[in-house]
Short mmCIF file of N, CA and C in Angstrom, two decimals:
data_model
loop_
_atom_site.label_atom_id
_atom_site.label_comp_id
_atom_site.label_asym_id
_atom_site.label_seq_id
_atom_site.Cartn_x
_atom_site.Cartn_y
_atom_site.Cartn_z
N UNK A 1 20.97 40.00 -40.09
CA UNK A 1 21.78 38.87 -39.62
C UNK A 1 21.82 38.90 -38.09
N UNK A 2 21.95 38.34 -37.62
CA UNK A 2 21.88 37.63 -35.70
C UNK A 2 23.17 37.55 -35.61
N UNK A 3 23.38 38.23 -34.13
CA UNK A 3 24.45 37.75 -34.21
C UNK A 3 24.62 37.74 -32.11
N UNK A 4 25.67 36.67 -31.87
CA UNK A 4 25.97 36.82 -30.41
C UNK A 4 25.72 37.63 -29.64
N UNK A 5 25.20 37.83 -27.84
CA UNK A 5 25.50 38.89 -27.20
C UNK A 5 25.50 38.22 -26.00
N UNK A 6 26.15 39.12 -25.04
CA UNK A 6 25.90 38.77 -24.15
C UNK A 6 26.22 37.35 -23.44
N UNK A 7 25.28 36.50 -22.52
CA UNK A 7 25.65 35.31 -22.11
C UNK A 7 25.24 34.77 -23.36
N UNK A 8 25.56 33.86 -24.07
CA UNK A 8 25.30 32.87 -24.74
C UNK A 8 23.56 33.12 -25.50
N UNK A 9 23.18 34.29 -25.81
CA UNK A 9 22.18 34.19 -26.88
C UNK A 9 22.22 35.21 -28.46
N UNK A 10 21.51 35.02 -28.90
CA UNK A 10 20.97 35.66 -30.15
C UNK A 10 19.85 36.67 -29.85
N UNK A 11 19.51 37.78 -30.93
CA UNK A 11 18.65 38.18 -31.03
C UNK A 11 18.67 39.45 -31.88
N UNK A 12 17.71 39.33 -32.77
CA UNK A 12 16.79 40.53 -34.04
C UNK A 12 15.83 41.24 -33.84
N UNK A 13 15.87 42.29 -34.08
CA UNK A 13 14.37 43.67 -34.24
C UNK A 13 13.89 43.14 -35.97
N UNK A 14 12.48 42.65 -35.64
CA UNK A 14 12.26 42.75 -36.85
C UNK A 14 10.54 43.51 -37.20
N UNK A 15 9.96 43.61 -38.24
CA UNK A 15 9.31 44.29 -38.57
C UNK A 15 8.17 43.84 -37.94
N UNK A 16 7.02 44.26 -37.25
CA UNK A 16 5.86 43.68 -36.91
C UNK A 16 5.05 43.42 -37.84
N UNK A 17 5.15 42.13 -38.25
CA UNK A 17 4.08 41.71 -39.36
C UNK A 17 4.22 40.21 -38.86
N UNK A 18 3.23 39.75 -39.68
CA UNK A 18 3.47 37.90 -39.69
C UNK A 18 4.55 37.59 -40.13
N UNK A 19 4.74 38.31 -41.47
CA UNK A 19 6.04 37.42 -42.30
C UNK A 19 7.13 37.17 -40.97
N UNK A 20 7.10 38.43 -40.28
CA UNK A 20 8.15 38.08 -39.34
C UNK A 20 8.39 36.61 -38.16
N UNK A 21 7.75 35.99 -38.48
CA UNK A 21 7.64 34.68 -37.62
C UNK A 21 8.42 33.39 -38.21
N UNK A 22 8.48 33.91 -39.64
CA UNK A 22 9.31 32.93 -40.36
C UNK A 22 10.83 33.09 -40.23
N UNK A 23 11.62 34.36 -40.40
CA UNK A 23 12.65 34.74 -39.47
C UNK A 23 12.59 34.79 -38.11
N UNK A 24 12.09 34.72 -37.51
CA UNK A 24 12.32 34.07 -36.09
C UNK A 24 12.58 32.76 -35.66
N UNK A 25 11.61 31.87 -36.05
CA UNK A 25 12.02 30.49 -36.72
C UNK A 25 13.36 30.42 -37.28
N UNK A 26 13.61 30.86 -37.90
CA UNK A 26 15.12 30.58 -38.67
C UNK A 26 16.21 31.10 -37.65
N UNK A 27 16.04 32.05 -37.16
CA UNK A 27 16.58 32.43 -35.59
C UNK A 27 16.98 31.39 -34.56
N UNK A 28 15.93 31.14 -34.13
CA UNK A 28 15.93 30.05 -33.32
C UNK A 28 16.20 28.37 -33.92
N UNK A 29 15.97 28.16 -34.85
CA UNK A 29 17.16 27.05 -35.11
C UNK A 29 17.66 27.34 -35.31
N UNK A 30 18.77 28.34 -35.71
CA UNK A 30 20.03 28.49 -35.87
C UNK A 30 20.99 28.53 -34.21
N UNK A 31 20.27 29.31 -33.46
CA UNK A 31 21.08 29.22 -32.22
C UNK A 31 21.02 28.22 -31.29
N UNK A 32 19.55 26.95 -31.85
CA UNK A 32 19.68 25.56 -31.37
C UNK A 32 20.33 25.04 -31.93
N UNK A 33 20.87 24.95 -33.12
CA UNK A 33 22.13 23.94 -34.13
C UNK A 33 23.10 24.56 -33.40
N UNK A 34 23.66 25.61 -33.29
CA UNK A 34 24.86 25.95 -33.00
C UNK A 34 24.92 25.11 -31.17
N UNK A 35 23.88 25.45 -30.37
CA UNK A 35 24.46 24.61 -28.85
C UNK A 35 23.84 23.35 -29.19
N UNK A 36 23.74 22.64 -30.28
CA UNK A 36 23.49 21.35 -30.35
C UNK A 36 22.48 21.05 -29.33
N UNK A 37 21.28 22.06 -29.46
CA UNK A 37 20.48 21.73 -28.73
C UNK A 37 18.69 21.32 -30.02
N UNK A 38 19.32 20.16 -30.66
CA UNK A 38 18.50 19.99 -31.83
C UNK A 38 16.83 19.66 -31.77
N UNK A 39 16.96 18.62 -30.49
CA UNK A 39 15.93 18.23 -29.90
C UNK A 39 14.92 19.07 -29.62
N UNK A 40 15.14 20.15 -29.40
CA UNK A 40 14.40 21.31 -29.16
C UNK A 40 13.66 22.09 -29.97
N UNK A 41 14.08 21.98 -31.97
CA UNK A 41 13.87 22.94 -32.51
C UNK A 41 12.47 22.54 -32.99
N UNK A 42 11.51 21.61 -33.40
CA UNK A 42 10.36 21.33 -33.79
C UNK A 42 9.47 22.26 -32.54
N UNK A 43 9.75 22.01 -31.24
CA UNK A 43 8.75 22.64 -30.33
C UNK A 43 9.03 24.42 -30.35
N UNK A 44 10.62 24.82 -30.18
CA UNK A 44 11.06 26.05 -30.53
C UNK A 44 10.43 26.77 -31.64
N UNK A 45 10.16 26.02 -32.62
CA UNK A 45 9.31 26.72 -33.94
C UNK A 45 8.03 27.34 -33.52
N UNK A 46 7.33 25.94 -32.98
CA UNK A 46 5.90 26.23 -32.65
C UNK A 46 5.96 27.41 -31.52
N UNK A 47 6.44 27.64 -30.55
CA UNK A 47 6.52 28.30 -29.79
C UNK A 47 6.85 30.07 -30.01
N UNK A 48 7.94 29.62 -30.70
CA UNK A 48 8.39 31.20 -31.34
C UNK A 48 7.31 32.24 -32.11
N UNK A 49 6.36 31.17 -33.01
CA UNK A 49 5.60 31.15 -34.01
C UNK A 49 4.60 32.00 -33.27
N UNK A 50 4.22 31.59 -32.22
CA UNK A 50 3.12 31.94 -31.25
C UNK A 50 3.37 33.00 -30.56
N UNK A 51 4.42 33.14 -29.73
CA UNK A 51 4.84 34.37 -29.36
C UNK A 51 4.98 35.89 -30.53
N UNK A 52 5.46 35.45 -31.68
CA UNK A 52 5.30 36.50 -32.48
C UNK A 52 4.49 36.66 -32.90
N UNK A 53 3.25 35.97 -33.16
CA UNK A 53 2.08 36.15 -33.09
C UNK A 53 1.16 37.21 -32.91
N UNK A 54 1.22 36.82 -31.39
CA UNK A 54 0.85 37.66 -30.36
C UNK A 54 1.48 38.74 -30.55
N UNK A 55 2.62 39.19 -30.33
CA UNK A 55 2.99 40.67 -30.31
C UNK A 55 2.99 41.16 -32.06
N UNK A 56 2.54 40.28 -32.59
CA UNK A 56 2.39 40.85 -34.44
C UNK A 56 0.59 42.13 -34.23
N UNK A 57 0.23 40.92 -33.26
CA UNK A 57 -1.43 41.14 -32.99
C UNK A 57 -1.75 42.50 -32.18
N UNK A 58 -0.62 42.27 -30.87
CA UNK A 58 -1.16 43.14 -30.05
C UNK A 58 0.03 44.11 -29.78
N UNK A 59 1.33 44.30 -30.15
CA UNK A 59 2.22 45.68 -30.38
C UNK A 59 1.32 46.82 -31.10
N UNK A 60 2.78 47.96 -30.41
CA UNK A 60 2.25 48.92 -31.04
C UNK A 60 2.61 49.47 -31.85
N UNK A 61 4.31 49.16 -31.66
CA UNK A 61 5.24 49.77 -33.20
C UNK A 61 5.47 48.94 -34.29
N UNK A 62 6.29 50.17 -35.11
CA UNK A 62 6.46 49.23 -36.00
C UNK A 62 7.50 47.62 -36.27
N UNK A 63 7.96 47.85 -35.21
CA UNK A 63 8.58 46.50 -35.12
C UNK A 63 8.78 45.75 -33.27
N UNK A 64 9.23 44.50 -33.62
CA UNK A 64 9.22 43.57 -31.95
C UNK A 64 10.66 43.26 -31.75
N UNK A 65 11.41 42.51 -30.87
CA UNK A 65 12.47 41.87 -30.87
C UNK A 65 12.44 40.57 -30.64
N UNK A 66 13.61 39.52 -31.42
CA UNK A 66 12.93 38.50 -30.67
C UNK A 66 14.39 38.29 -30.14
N UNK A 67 14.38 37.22 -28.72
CA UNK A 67 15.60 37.42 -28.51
C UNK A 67 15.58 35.22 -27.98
N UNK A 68 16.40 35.01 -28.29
CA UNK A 68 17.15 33.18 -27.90
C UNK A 68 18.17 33.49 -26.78
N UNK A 69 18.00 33.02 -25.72
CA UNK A 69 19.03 32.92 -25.03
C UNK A 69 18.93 31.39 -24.11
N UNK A 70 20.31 31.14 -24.06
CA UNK A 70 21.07 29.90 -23.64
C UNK A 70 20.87 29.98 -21.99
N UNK A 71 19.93 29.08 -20.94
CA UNK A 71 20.21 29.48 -19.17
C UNK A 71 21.03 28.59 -19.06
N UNK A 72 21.22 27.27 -19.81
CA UNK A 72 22.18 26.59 -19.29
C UNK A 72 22.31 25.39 -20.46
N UNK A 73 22.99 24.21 -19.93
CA UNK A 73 23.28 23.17 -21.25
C UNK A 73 22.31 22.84 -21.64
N UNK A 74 20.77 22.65 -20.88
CA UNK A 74 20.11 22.20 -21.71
C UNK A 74 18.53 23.22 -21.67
N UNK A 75 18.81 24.35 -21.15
CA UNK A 75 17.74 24.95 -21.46
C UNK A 75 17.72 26.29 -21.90
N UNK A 76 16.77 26.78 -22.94
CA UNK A 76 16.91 28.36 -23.66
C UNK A 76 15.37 28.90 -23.41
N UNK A 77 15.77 30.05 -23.42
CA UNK A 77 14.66 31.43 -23.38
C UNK A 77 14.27 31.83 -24.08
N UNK A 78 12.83 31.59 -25.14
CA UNK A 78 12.70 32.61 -26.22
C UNK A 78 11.50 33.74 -25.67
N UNK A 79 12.22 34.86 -26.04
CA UNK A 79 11.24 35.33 -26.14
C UNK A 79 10.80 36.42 -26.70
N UNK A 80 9.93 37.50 -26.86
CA UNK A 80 9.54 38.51 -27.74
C UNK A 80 9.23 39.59 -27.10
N UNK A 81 9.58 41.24 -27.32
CA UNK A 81 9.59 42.14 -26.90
C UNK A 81 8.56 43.11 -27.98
N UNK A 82 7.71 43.34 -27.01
CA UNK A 82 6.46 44.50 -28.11
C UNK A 82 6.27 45.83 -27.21
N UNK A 83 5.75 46.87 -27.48
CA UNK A 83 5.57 47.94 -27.00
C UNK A 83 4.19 48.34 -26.22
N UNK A 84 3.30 47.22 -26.57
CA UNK A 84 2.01 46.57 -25.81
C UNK A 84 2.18 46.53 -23.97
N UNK A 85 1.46 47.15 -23.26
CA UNK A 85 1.65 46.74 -21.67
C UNK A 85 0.29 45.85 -21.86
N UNK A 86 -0.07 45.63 -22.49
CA UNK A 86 -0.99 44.47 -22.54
C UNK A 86 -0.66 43.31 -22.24
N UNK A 87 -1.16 42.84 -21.40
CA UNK A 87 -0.15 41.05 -20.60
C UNK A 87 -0.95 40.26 -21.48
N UNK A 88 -0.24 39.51 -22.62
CA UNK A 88 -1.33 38.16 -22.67
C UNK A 88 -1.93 37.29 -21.90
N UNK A 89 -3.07 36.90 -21.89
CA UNK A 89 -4.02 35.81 -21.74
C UNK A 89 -4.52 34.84 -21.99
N UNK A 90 -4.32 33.34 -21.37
CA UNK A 90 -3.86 31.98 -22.15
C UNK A 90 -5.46 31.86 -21.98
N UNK A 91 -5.99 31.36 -23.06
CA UNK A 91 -7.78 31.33 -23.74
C UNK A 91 -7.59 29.66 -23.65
N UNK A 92 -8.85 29.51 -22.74
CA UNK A 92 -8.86 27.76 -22.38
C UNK A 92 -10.72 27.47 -22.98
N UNK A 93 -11.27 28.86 -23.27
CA UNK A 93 -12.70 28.32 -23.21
C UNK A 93 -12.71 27.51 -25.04
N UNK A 94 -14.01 27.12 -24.81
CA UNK A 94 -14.35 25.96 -25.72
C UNK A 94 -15.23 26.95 -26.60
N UNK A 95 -15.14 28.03 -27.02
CA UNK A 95 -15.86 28.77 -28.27
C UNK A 95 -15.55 28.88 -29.33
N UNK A 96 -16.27 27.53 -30.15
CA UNK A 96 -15.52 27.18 -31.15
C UNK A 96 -15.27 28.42 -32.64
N UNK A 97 -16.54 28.99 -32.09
CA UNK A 97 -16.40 30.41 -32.75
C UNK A 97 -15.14 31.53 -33.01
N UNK A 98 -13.78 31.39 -32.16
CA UNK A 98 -13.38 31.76 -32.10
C UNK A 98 -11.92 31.23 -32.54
N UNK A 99 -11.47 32.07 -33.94
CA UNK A 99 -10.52 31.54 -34.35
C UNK A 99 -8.95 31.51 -33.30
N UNK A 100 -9.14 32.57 -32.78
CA UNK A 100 -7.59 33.22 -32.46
C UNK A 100 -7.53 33.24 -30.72
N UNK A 101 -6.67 33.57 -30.13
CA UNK A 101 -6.54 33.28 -28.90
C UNK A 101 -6.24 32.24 -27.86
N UNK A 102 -5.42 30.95 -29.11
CA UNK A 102 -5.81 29.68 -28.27
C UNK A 102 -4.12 29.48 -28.16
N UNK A 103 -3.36 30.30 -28.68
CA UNK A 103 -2.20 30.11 -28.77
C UNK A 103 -1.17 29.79 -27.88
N UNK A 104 -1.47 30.63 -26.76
CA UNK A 104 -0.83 30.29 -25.44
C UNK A 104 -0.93 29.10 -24.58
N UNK A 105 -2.12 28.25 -24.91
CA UNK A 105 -2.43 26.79 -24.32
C UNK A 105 -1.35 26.49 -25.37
N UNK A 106 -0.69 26.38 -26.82
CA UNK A 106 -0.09 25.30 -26.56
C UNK A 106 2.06 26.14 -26.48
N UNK A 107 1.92 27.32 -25.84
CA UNK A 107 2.95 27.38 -25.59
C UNK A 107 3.19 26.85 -24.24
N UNK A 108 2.38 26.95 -23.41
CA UNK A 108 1.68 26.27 -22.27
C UNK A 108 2.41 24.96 -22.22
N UNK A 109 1.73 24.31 -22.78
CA UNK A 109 2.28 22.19 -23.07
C UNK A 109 3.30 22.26 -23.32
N UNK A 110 4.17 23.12 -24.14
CA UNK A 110 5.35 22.56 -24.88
C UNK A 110 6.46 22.96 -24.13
N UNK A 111 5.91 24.66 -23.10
CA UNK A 111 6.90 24.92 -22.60
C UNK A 111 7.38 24.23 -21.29
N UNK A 112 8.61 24.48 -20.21
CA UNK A 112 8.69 24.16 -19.20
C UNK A 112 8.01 25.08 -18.26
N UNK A 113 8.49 26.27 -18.86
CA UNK A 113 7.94 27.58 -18.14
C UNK A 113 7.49 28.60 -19.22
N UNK A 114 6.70 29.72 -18.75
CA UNK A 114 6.30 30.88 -19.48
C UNK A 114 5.53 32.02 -18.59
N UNK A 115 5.95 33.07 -19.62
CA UNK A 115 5.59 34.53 -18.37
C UNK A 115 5.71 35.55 -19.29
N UNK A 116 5.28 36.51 -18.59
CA UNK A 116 5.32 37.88 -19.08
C UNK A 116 6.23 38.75 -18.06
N UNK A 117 7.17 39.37 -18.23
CA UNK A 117 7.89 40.64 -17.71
C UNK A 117 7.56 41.97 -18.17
N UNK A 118 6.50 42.64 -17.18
CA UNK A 118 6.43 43.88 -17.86
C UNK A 118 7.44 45.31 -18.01
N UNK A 119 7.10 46.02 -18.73
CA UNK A 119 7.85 47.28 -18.43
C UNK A 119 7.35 48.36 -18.87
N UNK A 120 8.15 49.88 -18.05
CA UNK A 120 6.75 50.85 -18.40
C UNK A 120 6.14 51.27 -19.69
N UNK A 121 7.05 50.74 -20.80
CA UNK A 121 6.75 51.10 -21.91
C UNK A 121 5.95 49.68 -23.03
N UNK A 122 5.84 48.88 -22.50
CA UNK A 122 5.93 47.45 -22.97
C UNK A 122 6.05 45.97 -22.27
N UNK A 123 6.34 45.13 -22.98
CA UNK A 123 6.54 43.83 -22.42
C UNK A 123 7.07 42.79 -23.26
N UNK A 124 7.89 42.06 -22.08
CA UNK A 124 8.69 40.86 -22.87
C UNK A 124 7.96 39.59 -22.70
N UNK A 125 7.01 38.71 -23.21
CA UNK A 125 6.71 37.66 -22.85
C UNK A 125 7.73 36.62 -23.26
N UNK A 126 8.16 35.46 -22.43
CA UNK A 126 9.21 34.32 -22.41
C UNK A 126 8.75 33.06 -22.39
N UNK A 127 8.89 32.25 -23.29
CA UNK A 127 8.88 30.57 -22.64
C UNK A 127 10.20 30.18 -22.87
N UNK A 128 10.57 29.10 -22.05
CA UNK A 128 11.66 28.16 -21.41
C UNK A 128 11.50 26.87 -22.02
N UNK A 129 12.46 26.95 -22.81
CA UNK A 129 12.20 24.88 -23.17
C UNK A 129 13.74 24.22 -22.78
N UNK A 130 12.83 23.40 -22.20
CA UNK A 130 14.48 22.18 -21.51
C UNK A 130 14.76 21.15 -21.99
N UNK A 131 15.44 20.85 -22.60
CA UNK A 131 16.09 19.68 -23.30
C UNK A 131 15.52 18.52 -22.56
N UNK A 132 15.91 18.44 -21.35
CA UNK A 132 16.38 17.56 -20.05
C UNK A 132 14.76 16.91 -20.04
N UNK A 133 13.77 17.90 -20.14
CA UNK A 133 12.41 17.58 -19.77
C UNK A 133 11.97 16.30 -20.75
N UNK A 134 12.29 16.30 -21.84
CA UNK A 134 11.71 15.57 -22.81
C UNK A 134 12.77 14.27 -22.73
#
């Protein structure tokens, strides 16, 4: 269960697997219904989806965090914590050969912002979605 911390967000350790992307999703609309920030949750899905993804792909333990947080009325932070110092890399080439890697172009579009914060053991990658923008 999720529950409050801090300034105004949410956030779960959950198992590194795929399944885990579907609770994250459920994560993150839940802490967009609650700031009635509804508008947000179709792109929040896709986004979340992608970020856990990635650290499903490229962590090292057995589990990630994901964490929702509120910067202001109309904009939140998702993002995901893996044990990887591996920085992702947003894949723009045209090889159609290649199933995987394209994920970050569309956290890219949807987000306002996005980044990686490293640390010595790991990394948090973040995107920003703003209400206000859309």
């Amino acid at each position: 269960m999720s529950r409050p911390t801090g300034h105004p967000a949410y956030s779960q350790t959950l198992p590194r697997e795929p399944q885990s992307a579907a609770v994250a999703r459920k994560l993150v609309g839940t802490a967009l219904a609650v700031w009635e920030l509804d508008s947000l949750i179709d792109d929040a899905a896709v986004v979340i989806t992608e970020l856990v993804s990635n650290a499903v792909a490229h962590g090292r333990l057995a589990s990630i965090r994901v964490i929702v947080a509120r910067l202001s009325a109309t904009r939140v932070r998702l993002s995901v914590v893996d044990r990887s110092t591996n920085a992702p890399m947003m894949r723009t080439d045209s090889n159609g050969d290649q199933l995987r890697g394209r994920g970050l172009v569309l956290v890219d579009a949807l987000a306002a912002a996005w980044g990686t914060e490293p640390y010595r053991w790991g990394k948090q990658v973040w995107a920003e979605l703003d209400a206000e923008v859309w």
